[in-house]
Amino acid sequence: MDTDGHRVIAKYYHPKSHPHAESQKLRYLKEQRAFEKGLYQKTKRAGGDIILYDSHLVVYKHSLDLIFCLIADPSENELMVHSALTAFCDAVHLLLRRQVEKRGVLENLDLVLLCLDEIFDDGVMVETDPTAIASRGPDFRTGFLQVKLMDMRHALCFLQPMLNVADISHSNQTNQFIMELPYDVLAIGNHELYDYANTYDMYTNFAPHWNGRYLSSNVNITVFDGNNNTISVPVGSRYTKFKTRKGRSITSLGVLYDFTGNDVNTTVQTVADMVKEEWFAEAIAEEPDVFVLLGHMPVRYDNWPTVYDAVRAVHPTTPILIFGGHTHIRDCTQFDGRSMALESGRYMETVGWMSANLDVPKDHNITFTRRYLDANRVTYEYHTGRSNFTYDTAAGQGITQGLLELAVDYDLSYLFGYAPQDYTLSRNPYPSNGSVLTLYVAEAMPYALTINSSRILVPNIMIVNSGELRFDVLSGSFTKNDQLTAAPFTDSFLYIPNITFSVASLVLPALNKAGADEKRSLEYMEREMEKYAMGDVSMRYNAWLEEMNERHMERRETTENLNLGYVTQDLCPGVGDDTPHIPVPYYSSPDFISSNPPSVSNDTLVDLVFINFIETQLLEILNGVQSDKAYTDSDVLSYSPTLANAVLGLYAVKYWN
């Protein structure tokens, strides 16, 4: 653990040959965390090296900002336990070739875990010679870097959609798992900036953990200094310089695209202005072996050329590796023969891999490869040369267990029912029986919103924007987690009463016509650019899906025995997709969708029900399709206490059991 009492790595053994092998003690993450917290209080002061704690024999050593602890049954031989800990510490020192400190351990976690595995076999001591242990490690790691392009607030496994993103205690729980991963360098994303409390959490709790490797080159936060004056400071670090284990020098930046949706007291400097800063010139002045530029910004149709040009003006031939993101697509381009820019999909669907042969003369092009790896266990086992029985690590199992325990804490496995089929967002046309949009507006919403409603006997038309749904509903068990994945937004439902059906039925077509007319106008493109700047990537992602599907239909490619997935066509040579796929079918949907209209006469008075997110647009349209009354927000009432993210669960309880 570190000298603040936080776990760095831990491995708990329960040998089958031990007399207490069946004991459940210290098998679960919560219990382990509590044990470690108490242990820290007993070992945080340097000086001693052996104690009895909680019916365990504990041998420990301090090393700079780390405390190494070896815990054993009190009946074990103290000298043997001490020799095992000494062997571990000495072997780690030999492999890392420097003083052992937290940053070095995190950067070389594979080597540290190798030492543990060489000393212990399922908790049984098998080796105590540090030289022999270290000799089984590699002479050096290759120049292998792990980078993370953030959007932490909506990329935290399955848990984040249900958490209040302003609740720092919740976000800290999920951040802890990210902090256990051995990333070499990380960059901020736009989702860390929608709420100041989130940004402040990243600044105070997350960034310090990475010792300068969490980058926010053009993103600042306003905080109070020691004299209670406000100052604007980087959320993370502007840049970092480090060496790989093989000795290559790296200069790295972490850039965010020109995002405008950030909260007050956070600042995003434009990329064009960033490259003019004095600190930027200082950062790139010294030539490294390679520039590693990462950031939450797409590799095409954005500002990476601005950063690239600024670096190239100083270093015409230095290799430049760019890792982009944000638009959720797989993409790759090269600005010259000694650079490559890679963007690796959305969420955790894709792991990007780039390799470069840097051992070539400066006047030669570099040989690059890139792969888009489907993020699943089969892919990982294949590329690591492991099997299903040898792939898992103790660290990975610990994170899995921690996530499962959080899922229990938040009841994410609560079962609403069993979906009879797949309902997709864009793989089936709208309207159709396979569309989740149809399911939501034609079946689920009319049922869920009229439960215990005083308006149940009044005919209605219910309208939502199609963006209210975010993901597919798959056949089988439908849980609280599935509900929040498909429809995460806590929007409310409003209504305007006593509108004639003849008028109410005009609203949906008018809303969609206004959107269609806009798409042919310059104002629409300007508005789309504004939405992109605010963080909306749906236009680019959907266009990518549509292009992929159309290309497949035109070529009529043979796709026997292939699964659905991405079929990438980028601007880099060779094949990018690691696994061949059939392209995901894509059907566009209207911007606004509604429940089935009631079978009533034109003069029947109905309720016009809608999501609060579209209130302004709907009032404008309603006043455009009739002139008898000028409707305002004073005419708008609350229709139901049910929120948008609860609709599918209520429907499933009734109809999927």
XYZ file of C-alpha atoms in Angstrom:
657
model
C 0.000 0.000 0.000
C 1.094 3.616 -0.331
C 1.975 5.817 2.616
C -1.556 7.255 2.586
C -2.991 3.794 3.192
C -4.318 3.193 -0.330
C -3.920 -0.213 -1.932
C -1.424 -0.319 -4.791
C -1.586 -4.069 -5.408
C -2.777 -6.948 -3.254
C -2.945 -10.700 -3.616
C -4.785 -12.935 -1.153
C -4.177 -16.682 -1.131
C -6.344 -19.487 0.250
C -4.224 -22.655 -0.202
C -6.287 -25.821 -0.424
C -3.788 -27.619 1.799
C -4.152 -25.105 4.636
C -6.150 -26.216 7.717
C -8.432 -23.189 7.303
C -8.761 -23.448 3.515
C -12.559 -23.330 3.688
C -12.581 -20.105 5.697
C -14.404 -17.217 4.044
C -12.268 -14.630 5.820
C -10.687 -11.968 3.581
C -12.226 -13.407 0.416
C -14.240 -10.312 -0.523
C -13.097 -6.848 -1.444
C -15.033 -4.988 1.255
C -13.532 -7.120 3.996
C -10.073 -6.826 2.458
C -10.353 -3.026 2.302
C -11.393 -2.832 5.950
C -8.533 -5.131 6.950
C -6.021 -3.043 4.980
C -7.309 0.179 6.523
C -6.687 -1.139 10.019
C -3.354 -2.642 8.991
C -2.197 0.733 7.693
C -2.822 2.318 11.078
C -0.521 -0.283 12.634
C 2.271 -0.082 10.033
C 2.278 3.523 8.806
C 5.194 4.518 11.027
C 8.553 3.227 9.859
C 10.717 1.447 12.380
C 9.146 -1.904 13.195
C 9.098 -4.884 10.891
C 6.823 -7.459 12.506
C 3.506 -7.277 14.373
C 0.464 -9.353 15.251
C -2.729 -7.848 13.837
C -6.258 -9.272 13.745
C -4.984 -12.801 14.482
C -2.423 -12.570 11.674
C 1.355 -12.417 11.630
C 2.397 -9.329 9.636
C 5.911 -8.602 8.371
C 6.372 -5.219 6.696
C 8.951 -2.926 5.096
C 8.861 0.756 4.137
C 10.267 1.898 0.788
C 9.928 5.612 0.007
C 6.164 6.098 -0.576
C 5.263 2.405 -0.248
C 4.676 -0.098 2.547
C 5.162 -3.779 1.679
C 3.237 -6.178 3.927
C 3.301 -9.970 4.006
C 0.505 -11.489 6.094
C 0.566 -15.054 7.362
C -1.016 -17.400 9.858
C 0.440 -16.739 13.336
C 1.675 -20.336 13.437
C 4.039 -19.740 10.491
C 7.806 -19.417 11.014
C 8.592 -15.716 11.418
C 12.044 -15.985 9.838
C 10.662 -17.717 6.749
C 7.939 -15.118 6.332
C 10.494 -12.340 6.744
C 12.830 -13.935 4.185
C 9.972 -14.179 1.669
C 9.164 -10.482 2.026
C 12.842 -9.557 1.733
C 13.161 -11.704 -1.396
C 10.145 -10.001 -2.934
C 11.401 -6.474 -2.206
C 14.912 -7.256 -3.454
C 13.641 -8.930 -6.640
C 11.408 -5.954 -7.437
C 14.378 -3.655 -6.874
C 16.526 -5.692 -9.267
C 13.872 -5.744 -11.978
C 12.982 -2.051 -11.718
C 16.677 -1.112 -11.499
C 16.001 1.830 -9.210
C 14.559 2.795 -5.840
C 11.212 1.100 -5.428
C 8.415 3.678 -5.286
C 4.726 3.801 -6.171
C 5.071 5.243 -9.645
C 7.643 2.648 -10.661
C 5.502 -0.185 -9.316
C 2.426 1.013 -11.227
C 4.432 1.462 -14.426
C 5.795 -2.086 -14.158
C 2.918 -3.913 -12.544
C 3.492 -7.009 -14.672
C 7.029 -7.398 -13.323
C 5.928 -6.887 -9.724
C 3.213 -9.524 -10.086
C 5.752 -11.844 -11.712
C 7.848 -11.609 -8.531
C 4.855 -12.634 -6.434
C 4.094 -15.565 -8.711
C 7.707 -16.773 -8.573
C 7.811 -16.664 -4.757
C 4.373 -18.135 -4.034
C 2.401 -20.914 -5.661
C -1.166 -20.544 -4.354
C 0.207 -19.160 -1.108
C 2.917 -21.802 -0.720
C 6.472 -20.396 -0.621
C 8.603 -21.912 -3.416
C 11.485 -19.455 -3.934
C 13.373 -16.911 -1.783
C 16.423 -16.113 -3.932
C 15.837 -12.590 -5.335
C 18.418 -13.020 -8.108
C 16.758 -16.207 -9.314
C 13.360 -14.531 -9.198
C 14.531 -11.472 -11.135
C 16.298 -13.625 -13.729
C 12.934 -15.030 -14.801
C 11.712 -11.583 -15.776
C 12.473 -9.980 -19.131
C 15.737 -8.083 -19.590
C 13.530 -5.154 -20.430
C 10.040 -4.440 -21.619
C 9.565 -3.358 -25.178
C 8.476 0.221 -25.754
C 4.907 -0.616 -24.804
C 2.633 2.188 -23.606
C -0.931 2.075 -22.299
C -2.931 5.242 -22.843
C -6.414 6.213 -21.676
C -8.565 8.908 -23.307
C -10.983 9.664 -20.574
C -14.690 10.533 -20.533
C -14.458 8.933 -17.097
C -17.866 10.088 -15.945
C -19.699 7.924 -18.461
C -17.125 5.200 -18.948
C -17.089 3.727 -15.497
C -18.161 0.192 -16.304
C -21.857 -0.540 -15.914
C -22.342 1.408 -12.715
C -22.056 5.039 -13.760
C -25.433 5.557 -15.498
C -27.332 5.225 -12.227
C -25.069 7.414 -10.132
C -25.543 11.123 -9.572
C -22.398 12.379 -11.282
C -22.144 15.213 -8.772
C -21.973 12.715 -5.912
C -18.254 12.511 -5.282
C -18.510 9.572 -2.895
C -20.034 7.484 -5.699
C -17.547 8.583 -8.345
C -14.655 7.890 -5.987
C -15.872 4.313 -5.629
C -15.673 3.745 -9.361
C -12.506 5.802 -9.867
C -10.669 3.477 -7.498
C -10.869 0.679 -10.060
C -9.422 2.869 -12.816
C -6.623 3.855 -10.443
C -5.633 0.210 -10.044
C -4.833 -0.084 -13.767
C -1.236 0.453 -14.965
C -1.765 3.242 -17.488
C 1.359 5.061 -18.666
C -0.447 8.264 -19.546
C -4.058 9.529 -19.504
C -5.935 12.526 -20.927
C -9.052 14.372 -19.802
C -12.397 14.117 -21.648
C -15.389 16.421 -21.974
C -17.573 14.428 -19.574
C -15.316 15.397 -16.692
C -16.310 19.031 -17.290
C -20.117 19.153 -17.359
C -20.256 19.575 -13.581
C -17.700 21.540 -11.549
C -17.877 19.035 -8.689
C -16.701 16.292 -11.046
C -13.830 18.404 -12.329
C -12.801 19.286 -8.796
C -12.852 15.612 -7.852
C -10.538 14.808 -10.760
C -8.253 17.684 -9.739
C -8.042 16.808 -6.041
C -8.382 13.014 -5.957
C -7.754 11.458 -9.356
C -4.989 13.492 -11.005
C -2.545 13.356 -8.047
C -2.609 9.549 -8.126
C -0.902 9.538 -11.535
C 2.106 11.654 -10.535
C 1.956 13.986 -13.523
C 0.734 11.428 -16.070
C -2.920 12.613 -16.094
C -2.855 15.311 -18.776
C -5.087 18.318 -19.421
C -2.986 20.467 -21.725
C -5.722 22.998 -22.494
C -8.153 22.490 -19.591
C -8.090 24.536 -16.373
C -10.116 24.675 -13.183
C -10.644 27.698 -10.942
C -9.832 27.000 -7.289
C -8.837 28.905 -4.161
C -5.154 29.277 -3.319
C -3.670 29.330 0.175
C -4.616 32.995 0.579
C -8.236 32.339 -0.396
C -7.769 33.983 -3.790
C -9.169 32.349 -6.929
C -6.640 31.008 -9.392
C -6.983 29.077 -12.650
C -4.777 25.992 -12.771
C -4.551 22.876 -14.968
C -6.827 20.035 -13.882
C -3.949 17.631 -14.464
C -0.556 18.315 -16.041
C 0.081 20.303 -19.218
C 2.532 17.681 -20.468
C 4.815 14.943 -19.224
C 8.222 13.578 -20.160
C 9.366 10.098 -19.256
C 11.378 7.132 -20.461
C 10.135 3.685 -21.356
C 11.799 0.694 -19.755
C 13.758 0.268 -22.963
C 15.073 3.785 -22.469
C 13.187 5.686 -25.163
C 12.385 9.261 -24.209
C 8.742 10.320 -24.540
C 7.138 13.762 -24.584
C 3.370 13.582 -24.212
C 0.489 16.079 -24.368
C -3.192 15.540 -23.495
C -5.487 17.740 -25.589
C -9.255 18.248 -25.481
C -11.095 19.396 -28.605
C -12.681 22.877 -28.606
C -15.408 21.893 -26.151
C -17.918 24.584 -25.125
C -20.259 22.656 -22.823
C -18.065 22.954 -19.736
C -19.363 24.196 -16.389
C -18.555 27.570 -14.842
C -15.131 27.818 -13.208
C -13.674 25.410 -15.736
C -11.878 26.605 -18.857
C -11.156 24.934 -22.184
C -8.598 26.841 -24.232
C -8.908 26.466 -27.997
C -6.317 24.225 -29.566
C -5.203 27.062 -31.849
C -4.434 29.243 -28.821
C -2.843 26.399 -26.862
C -0.044 25.866 -29.382
C 0.924 29.555 -29.037
C 1.537 29.266 -25.287
C 5.031 29.645 -23.839
C 4.689 26.398 -21.907
C 3.885 24.572 -25.167
C 7.076 25.856 -26.776
C 9.049 24.774 -23.710
C 7.402 21.343 -23.723
C 8.388 20.527 -27.298
C 11.737 22.357 -27.413
C 13.812 19.323 -26.461
C 13.634 16.514 -29.008
C 12.500 13.181 -27.544
C 12.771 9.835 -29.257
C 9.038 10.055 -29.940
C 6.124 12.398 -29.318
C 3.041 10.635 -27.928
C 0.134 13.032 -28.384
C -3.154 11.919 -26.923
C -6.444 13.625 -26.444
C -10.196 13.540 -26.554
C -10.343 14.822 -30.131
C -11.058 12.942 -33.385
C -8.135 12.267 -35.692
C -9.975 13.739 -38.691
C -12.091 16.865 -39.178
C -10.757 18.559 -36.061
C -7.591 20.214 -34.753
C -4.957 17.494 -34.597
C -3.252 19.023 -37.683
C -2.816 22.216 -35.639
C -0.915 20.342 -32.918
C 0.985 18.232 -35.449
C 2.071 21.289 -37.460
C 3.310 23.057 -34.324
C 5.482 20.061 -33.398
C 6.691 19.502 -36.955
C 7.787 23.146 -37.227
C 10.370 22.423 -34.512
C 11.099 18.740 -35.150
C 10.651 17.873 -38.856
C 11.442 14.156 -38.552
C 10.738 13.102 -34.953
C 8.185 10.250 -34.821
C 4.720 11.414 -33.751
C 2.138 8.938 -32.434
C -1.347 10.405 -31.985
C -4.180 8.744 -30.069
C -7.533 10.496 -30.545
C -11.120 9.910 -29.556
C -14.539 11.417 -28.799
C -16.563 10.671 -31.958
C -17.008 6.950 -31.108
C -15.676 5.711 -34.454
C -12.731 3.588 -35.532
C -10.456 5.748 -37.646
C -6.828 6.182 -38.642
C -4.839 8.630 -40.745
C -1.218 9.629 -41.349
C -0.039 13.220 -41.656
C 3.332 12.079 -43.026
C 5.448 8.945 -43.273
C 6.751 9.320 -39.722
C 3.425 9.757 -37.928
C 0.158 7.937 -37.340
C -3.108 9.061 -35.716
C -5.454 6.395 -34.327
C -8.997 6.673 -32.953
C -10.340 3.549 -31.268
C -14.124 3.457 -31.212
C -16.532 4.120 -28.369
C -16.979 3.074 -24.760
C -15.197 -0.238 -24.143
C -16.168 -1.776 -27.481
C -12.696 -1.347 -28.966
C -9.113 -1.495 -27.736
C -6.769 0.320 -30.094
C -3.327 -1.091 -30.854
C -0.563 0.793 -32.647
C 3.019 -0.312 -33.225
C 5.887 1.550 -34.865
C 9.388 0.465 -35.868
C 11.391 3.460 -34.670
C 14.796 1.958 -35.466
C 15.083 3.500 -38.930
C 17.105 6.480 -40.224
C 15.484 9.907 -39.901
C 15.109 10.244 -43.672
C 13.102 7.001 -43.911
C 9.409 6.428 -43.382
C 8.396 4.466 -40.306
C 6.611 1.133 -40.608
C 3.391 1.314 -38.592
C 0.714 -1.234 -37.834
C -2.624 -0.651 -36.183
C -5.448 -2.876 -35.032
C -8.929 -2.321 -33.691
C -9.393 -5.116 -31.160
C -12.895 -6.204 -30.176
C -12.942 -5.824 -26.400
C -13.747 -9.313 -25.184
C -12.073 -12.151 -23.345
C -11.494 -14.276 -26.460
C -9.550 -11.437 -28.090
C -7.446 -10.897 -24.988
C -6.650 -14.579 -24.541
C -5.622 -14.929 -28.186
C -3.252 -11.978 -28.218
C -1.684 -12.739 -24.833
C -1.236 -16.408 -25.646
C -3.240 -17.421 -22.584
C -6.109 -19.837 -22.122
C -9.369 -19.460 -20.276
C -7.687 -21.125 -17.292
C -4.480 -19.057 -17.269
C -5.669 -15.620 -18.365
C -6.990 -14.182 -15.090
C -4.730 -12.233 -12.755
C -5.289 -11.600 -9.080
C -5.546 -7.875 -9.772
C -8.169 -8.412 -12.454
C -10.171 -10.767 -10.297
C -10.056 -8.234 -7.485
C -11.471 -5.512 -9.726
C -14.169 -7.855 -11.013
C -15.155 -8.752 -7.478
C -15.225 -5.091 -6.498
C -17.511 -4.228 -9.397
C -19.822 -7.089 -8.536
C -20.010 -5.902 -4.949
C -20.880 -2.378 -6.092
C -23.563 -3.838 -8.339
C -25.033 -5.544 -5.294
C -24.827 -2.327 -3.265
C -26.827 -0.462 -5.918
C -29.123 -3.382 -6.741
C -28.206 -3.264 -10.429
C -29.130 -6.916 -10.931
C -32.737 -6.340 -9.872
C -34.807 -8.328 -12.370
C -37.825 -6.654 -13.978
C -38.589 -9.485 -16.381
C -37.390 -11.297 -19.498
C -37.332 -9.516 -22.861
C -38.794 -11.877 -25.481
C -36.531 -10.627 -28.302
C -33.881 -8.063 -29.217
C -35.064 -4.471 -29.601
C -32.450 -2.341 -31.348
C -31.808 1.352 -31.653
C -30.735 1.486 -35.297
C -30.383 -2.098 -36.569
C -34.127 -2.330 -37.226
C -36.235 0.301 -38.969
C -38.535 2.582 -37.042
C -41.373 1.805 -36.745
C -41.065 -1.978 -36.522
C -41.459 -4.762 -33.988
C -37.670 -4.947 -33.603
C -37.174 -1.258 -32.842
C -36.559 -0.186 -29.240
C -37.971 3.214 -30.229
C -41.251 1.556 -31.220
C -41.250 -0.487 -28.035
C -40.770 2.634 -25.942
C -43.335 4.970 -27.484
C -45.978 2.540 -28.743
C -46.072 0.107 -25.817
C -44.004 0.976 -22.748
C -44.666 4.691 -22.435
C -48.476 4.554 -22.806
C -48.611 1.893 -20.086
C -46.074 3.294 -17.614
C -47.342 6.880 -17.684
C -50.956 5.972 -17.005
C -50.352 3.815 -13.919
C -52.542 5.300 -11.163
C -53.117 8.345 -13.357
C -56.169 10.582 -13.072
C -55.825 11.232 -16.840
C -56.074 7.580 -17.884
C -59.498 8.041 -19.507
C -58.438 11.099 -21.522
C -57.127 10.269 -25.021
C -53.551 11.394 -25.585
C -50.643 11.722 -27.963
C -47.224 11.227 -26.343
C -44.099 12.665 -27.999
C -40.411 12.260 -27.149
C -37.165 12.926 -28.977
C -35.610 9.731 -30.343
C -32.359 10.585 -28.550
C -34.068 9.713 -25.272
C -33.117 6.075 -25.999
C -29.388 5.338 -25.962
C -28.896 1.597 -26.441
C -30.462 -1.701 -27.464
C -32.550 -3.962 -25.249
C -31.401 -7.556 -25.739
C -33.466 -10.694 -25.326
C -33.332 -12.416 -21.965
C -33.177 -11.024 -18.456
C -33.986 -7.320 -18.236
C -32.406 -5.816 -15.124
C -32.066 -2.416 -13.530
C -28.693 -2.126 -15.217
C -30.228 -2.873 -18.637
C -32.936 -0.287 -18.034
C -30.409 2.427 -17.206
C -28.219 1.483 -20.161
C -31.083 1.786 -22.653
C -32.714 4.903 -21.176
C -30.422 6.696 -18.694
C -31.997 10.156 -18.594
C -34.086 11.340 -15.652
C -36.362 13.516 -17.801
C -39.933 14.171 -16.703
C -43.206 14.036 -18.638
C -45.362 17.134 -19.111
C -48.644 17.766 -20.905
C -50.976 20.401 -22.243
C -54.672 19.483 -21.789
C -57.714 20.204 -23.924
C -56.172 20.369 -27.376
C -58.313 19.152 -30.232
C -57.074 15.983 -31.869
C -56.941 17.725 -35.253
C -54.352 20.161 -33.853
C -52.445 17.717 -31.640
C -51.967 15.308 -34.545
C -50.155 18.029 -36.510
C -47.438 18.563 -33.905
C -45.287 15.466 -34.541
C -45.121 15.886 -38.350
C -44.373 19.575 -37.905
C -41.582 18.866 -35.431
C -39.949 16.418 -37.832
C -40.548 18.638 -40.878
C -38.899 21.529 -39.095
C -35.934 19.279 -38.451
C -35.847 18.075 -42.079
C -36.095 21.622 -43.439
C -33.322 22.694 -41.097
C -31.022 19.976 -42.417
C -31.062 21.697 -45.798
C -30.066 25.051 -44.373
C -26.815 26.730 -43.415
C -28.327 27.452 -40.014
C -28.736 23.723 -39.451
C -25.063 23.038 -40.108
C -24.131 25.836 -37.765
C -26.438 24.371 -35.125
C -24.938 20.905 -35.617
C -21.474 22.370 -35.138
C -22.698 24.029 -31.960
C -24.091 20.685 -30.748
C -20.765 19.009 -31.555
C -18.901 21.683 -29.597
C -21.263 21.029 -26.674
C -20.394 17.308 -26.783
C -22.971 15.713 -29.124
C -21.278 13.187 -31.429
C -24.403 11.447 -32.762
C -24.204 13.083 -36.195
C -20.679 11.780 -36.869
C -21.207 8.370 -35.295
C -24.489 7.721 -37.115
C -23.008 8.887 -40.423
C -20.169 6.398 -39.913
C -22.603 3.536 -39.263
C -24.695 4.502 -42.290
C -21.665 4.714 -44.593
C -20.433 1.308 -43.399
C -23.796 -0.317 -44.078
C -24.215 1.320 -47.515
C -20.716 0.270 -48.576
C -21.515 -3.319 -47.665
C -24.824 -3.270 -49.564
C -23.192 -1.827 -52.690
C -20.388 -4.380 -52.736
C -22.608 -7.344 -51.803
C -19.648 -8.851 -49.956
C -19.675 -12.483 -48.865
C -20.246 -12.604 -45.131
C -20.833 -16.263 -44.355
C -20.167 -17.310 -40.765
C -19.382 -13.772 -39.612
C -20.879 -11.954 -36.640
C -22.228 -8.435 -36.551
C -19.655 -5.763 -35.852
C -17.701 -2.902 -37.346
C -16.142 -3.092 -40.817
C -13.681 -0.224 -40.819
C -12.393 1.682 -43.822
C -9.870 4.306 -42.739
C -6.956 6.140 -44.383
C -4.119 3.941 -43.117
C -2.619 1.059 -45.125
C -3.503 -2.550 -44.445
C -6.341 -4.106 -42.499
C -7.406 -2.412 -39.276
C -10.131 -4.623 -37.835
C -8.670 -7.493 -35.843
C -11.800 -9.633 -36.306
C -13.809 -9.753 -39.574
C -17.483 -8.857 -39.218
C -20.719 -8.301 -41.046
C -21.437 -4.566 -40.881
C -24.039 -3.560 -38.348
C -27.260 -2.719 -40.254
C -28.215 0.914 -39.891
C -31.602 2.585 -40.217
C -32.068 6.252 -39.530
C -34.943 7.397 -37.359
C -36.864 10.670 -37.121
C -35.807 13.217 -34.533
C -39.185 12.929 -32.792
C -41.393 9.878 -32.246
C -44.807 9.367 -30.703
C -47.312 6.892 -29.340
C -49.957 5.536 -31.680
C -52.678 8.156 -32.169
C -56.036 7.435 -30.505
C -59.045 6.504 -32.647
C -61.097 9.624 -32.009
C -62.772 12.338 -34.056
C -60.910 15.501 -35.008
C -62.811 17.648 -32.518
C -62.081 15.371 -29.532
C -60.085 17.059 -26.778
C -56.863 15.196 -26.008
C -53.792 15.535 -23.797
C -50.582 16.424 -25.628
C -47.885 14.674 -23.559
C -44.166 15.272 -24.089
C -40.759 14.995 -22.467
C -39.555 18.119 -20.681
C -36.381 18.165 -22.812
C -38.362 19.286 -25.891
C -40.748 21.755 -24.221
C -39.416 24.883 -25.957
C -39.467 23.319 -29.427
C -42.909 21.823 -28.928
C -44.487 25.098 -27.786
C -43.044 26.859 -30.819
C -44.458 24.214 -33.163
C -47.835 24.115 -31.404
C -48.201 27.855 -31.849
C -47.272 27.440 -35.491
C -49.878 24.798 -36.387
C -52.805 26.752 -34.893
C -53.633 30.371 -34.138
C -56.566 30.094 -31.724
C -54.328 30.385 -28.677
C -50.732 31.381 -27.922
C -49.475 28.616 -25.664
C -46.778 29.352 -23.070
C -45.080 27.391 -20.324
C -47.875 28.448 -17.967
C -50.136 26.072 -19.911
C -47.795 23.146 -19.260
C -48.556 20.735 -16.396
C -46.877 17.677 -14.901
C -48.348 14.499 -16.404
C -46.789 11.743 -14.296
C -44.259 11.290 -11.487
C -42.678 8.517 -13.576
C -39.365 9.564 -15.114
C -38.108 8.555 -18.539
C -35.496 6.145 -17.170
C -38.142 4.121 -15.283
C -40.551 3.498 -18.170
C -39.059 0.269 -19.523
C -38.771 -1.326 -16.088
C -42.427 -0.703 -15.277
C -43.442 -2.137 -18.637
C -41.243 -5.217 -18.152
C -42.759 -5.993 -14.758
C -46.229 -6.028 -16.326
C -45.608 -7.718 -19.680
C -42.317 -9.649 -19.508
C -43.114 -12.047 -16.676
